[in-house]
XYZ file of C-alpha atoms in Angstrom:
180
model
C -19.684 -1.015 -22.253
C -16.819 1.744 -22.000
C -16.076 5.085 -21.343
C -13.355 7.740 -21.900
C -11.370 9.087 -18.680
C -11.671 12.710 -19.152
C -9.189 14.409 -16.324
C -6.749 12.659 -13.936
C -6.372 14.406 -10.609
C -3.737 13.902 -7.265
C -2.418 15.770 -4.430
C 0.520 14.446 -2.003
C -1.242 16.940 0.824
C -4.473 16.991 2.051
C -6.861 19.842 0.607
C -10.420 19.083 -0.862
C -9.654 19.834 -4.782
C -6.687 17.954 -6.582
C -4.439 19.775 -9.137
C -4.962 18.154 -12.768
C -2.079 15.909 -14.279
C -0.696 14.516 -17.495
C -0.992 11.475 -16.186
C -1.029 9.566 -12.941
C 0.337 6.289 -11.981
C -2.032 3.875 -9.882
C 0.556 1.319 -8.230
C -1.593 -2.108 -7.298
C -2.473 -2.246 -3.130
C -1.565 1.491 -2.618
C -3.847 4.139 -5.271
C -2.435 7.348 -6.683
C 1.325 7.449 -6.844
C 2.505 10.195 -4.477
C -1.634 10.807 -3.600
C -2.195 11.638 -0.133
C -4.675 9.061 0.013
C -2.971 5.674 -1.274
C -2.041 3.329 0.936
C -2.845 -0.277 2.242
C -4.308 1.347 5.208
C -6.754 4.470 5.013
C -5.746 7.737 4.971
C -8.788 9.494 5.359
C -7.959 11.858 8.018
C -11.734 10.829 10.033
C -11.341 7.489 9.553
C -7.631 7.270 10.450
C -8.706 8.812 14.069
C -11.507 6.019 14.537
C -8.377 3.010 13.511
C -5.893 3.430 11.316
C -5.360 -0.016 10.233
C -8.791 -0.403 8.345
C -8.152 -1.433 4.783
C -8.045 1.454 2.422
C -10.983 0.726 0.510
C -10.722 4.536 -1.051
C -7.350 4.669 -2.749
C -8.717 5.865 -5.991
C -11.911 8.238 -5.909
C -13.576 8.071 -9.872
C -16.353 10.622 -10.446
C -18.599 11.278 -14.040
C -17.888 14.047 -15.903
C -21.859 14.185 -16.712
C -22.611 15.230 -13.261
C -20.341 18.569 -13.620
C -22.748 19.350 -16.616
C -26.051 18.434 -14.304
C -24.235 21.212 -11.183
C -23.869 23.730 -14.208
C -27.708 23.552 -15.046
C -28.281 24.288 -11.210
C -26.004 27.026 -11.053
C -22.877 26.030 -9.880
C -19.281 25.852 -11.674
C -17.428 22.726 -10.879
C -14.093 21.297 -12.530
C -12.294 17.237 -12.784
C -10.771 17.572 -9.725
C -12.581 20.479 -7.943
C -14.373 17.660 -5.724
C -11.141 15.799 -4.830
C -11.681 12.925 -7.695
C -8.410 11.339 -8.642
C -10.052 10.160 -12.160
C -12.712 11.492 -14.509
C -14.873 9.802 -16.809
C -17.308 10.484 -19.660
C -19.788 7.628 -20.311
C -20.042 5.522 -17.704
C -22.606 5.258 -15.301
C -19.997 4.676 -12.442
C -22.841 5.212 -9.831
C -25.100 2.010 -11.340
C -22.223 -0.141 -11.568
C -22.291 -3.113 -9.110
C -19.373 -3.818 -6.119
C -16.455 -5.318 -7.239
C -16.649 -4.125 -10.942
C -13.402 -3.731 -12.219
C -12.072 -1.027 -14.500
C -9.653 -1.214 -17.211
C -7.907 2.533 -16.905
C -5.729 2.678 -20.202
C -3.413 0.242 -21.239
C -2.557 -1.722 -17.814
C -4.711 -0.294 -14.763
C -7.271 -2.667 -12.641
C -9.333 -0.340 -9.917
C -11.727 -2.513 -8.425
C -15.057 -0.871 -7.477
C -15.856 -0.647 -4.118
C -18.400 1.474 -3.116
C -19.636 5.463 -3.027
C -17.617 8.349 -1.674
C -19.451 9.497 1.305
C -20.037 13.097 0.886
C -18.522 15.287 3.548
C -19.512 18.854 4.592
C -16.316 20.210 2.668
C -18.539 20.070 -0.379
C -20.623 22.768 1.281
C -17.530 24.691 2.401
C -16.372 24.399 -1.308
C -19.721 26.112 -2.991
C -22.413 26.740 -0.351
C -25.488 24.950 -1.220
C -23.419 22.150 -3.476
C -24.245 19.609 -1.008
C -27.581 19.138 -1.761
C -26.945 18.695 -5.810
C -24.936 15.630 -4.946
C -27.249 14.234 -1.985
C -30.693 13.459 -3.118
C -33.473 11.251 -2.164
C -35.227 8.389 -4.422
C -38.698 7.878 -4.901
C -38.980 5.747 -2.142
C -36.975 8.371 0.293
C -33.755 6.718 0.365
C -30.616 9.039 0.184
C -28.888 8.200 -3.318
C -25.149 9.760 -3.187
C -23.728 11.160 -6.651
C -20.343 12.084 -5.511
C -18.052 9.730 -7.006
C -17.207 5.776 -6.486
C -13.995 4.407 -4.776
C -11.797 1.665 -5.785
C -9.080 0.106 -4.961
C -5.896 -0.485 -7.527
C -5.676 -4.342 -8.578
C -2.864 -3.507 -11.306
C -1.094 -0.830 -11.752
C 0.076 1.450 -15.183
C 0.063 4.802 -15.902
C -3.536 6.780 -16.955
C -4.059 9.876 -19.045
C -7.083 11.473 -20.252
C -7.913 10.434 -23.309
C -7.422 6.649 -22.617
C -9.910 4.301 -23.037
C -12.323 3.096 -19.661
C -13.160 -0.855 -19.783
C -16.239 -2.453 -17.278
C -15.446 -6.153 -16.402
C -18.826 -6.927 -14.269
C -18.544 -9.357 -11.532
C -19.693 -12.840 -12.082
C -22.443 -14.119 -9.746
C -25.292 -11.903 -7.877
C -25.028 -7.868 -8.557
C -24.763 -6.223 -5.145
C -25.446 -2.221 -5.493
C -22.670 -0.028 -4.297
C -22.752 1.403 -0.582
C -20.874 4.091 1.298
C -17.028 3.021 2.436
């Protein structure tokens, strides 16, 4: 089970899209090199005001290139790194995947899964209406979030699109990703 990473995306400011790269270095216990959002301690400007010495369970935000495809058919034109994603992938189902997944990102990188980006009403601000496309509801009336996983860096290297994408499942019981 692989996938391909697709774009690589970071900003050292905050704004809601991220600038595509070359390549971007994910340094272990931090995220991004020179990303706003890497750190030991979160950065996400909410969270920060509630207590800034949570973990930073966010340091790398991974989103599926199939889901810009899905937007398209519903009318609206998003890009890697329009959504603030710092990695893009083709292949994967990064929204089944179980906590504590790991990925292999090219030759060296570890990102550890650790649950769904909580959508935030910049995504409406971005394209009015977008919101909805990535917040649905299951059968059973359950929101199911599409925006993206988080992870956080468990060894570092350098990744490019093109490299290869590598799911290590976690041994024992298969607990399904929620919001951090």
């Amino acid at each position: 089970m692989g996938g391909t990473i697709t774009a690589v995306s970071s900003n050292g400011t905050y704004s809601f899209s991220k600038p595509n790269r070359e390549s971007i270095t994910l340094l272990a216990g931090f995220g991004v090199e020179g990303d706003v959002h890497g750190g030991a301690t979160v950065k996400h400007r909410f969270r920060m005001a509630k207590d800034p010495s949570q973990p930073n369970l966010r340091q790398v935000h991974l989103m599926h290139e199939e889901l810009f495809e899905e937007l398209r058919r519903a009318g609206f034109e998003v890009a890697a790194g329009e959504l603030g994603e710092n990695v893009t992938t083709r292949g994967i189902d990064l929204l089944g995947l179980p906590r504590g997944t790991r990925l292999r990102l090219g030759e060296t990188a570890v990102v550890e899964v650790t649950g769904l980006r909580n959508p935030c009403a910049q995504i409406d601000r971005f394209q009015k209406g977008l919101m909805k496309q990535v917040v649905g509801r299951s059968e059973d009336g359950r929101a199911q979030f599409r925006s993206g996983i988080m992870g956080v860096v468990v060894a570092g290297g350098v990744v490019r699109p093109g490299d290869a994408v590598g799911v290590e499942l976690p041994e024992g019981p298969q607990l399904p990703l929620e919001i951090v």
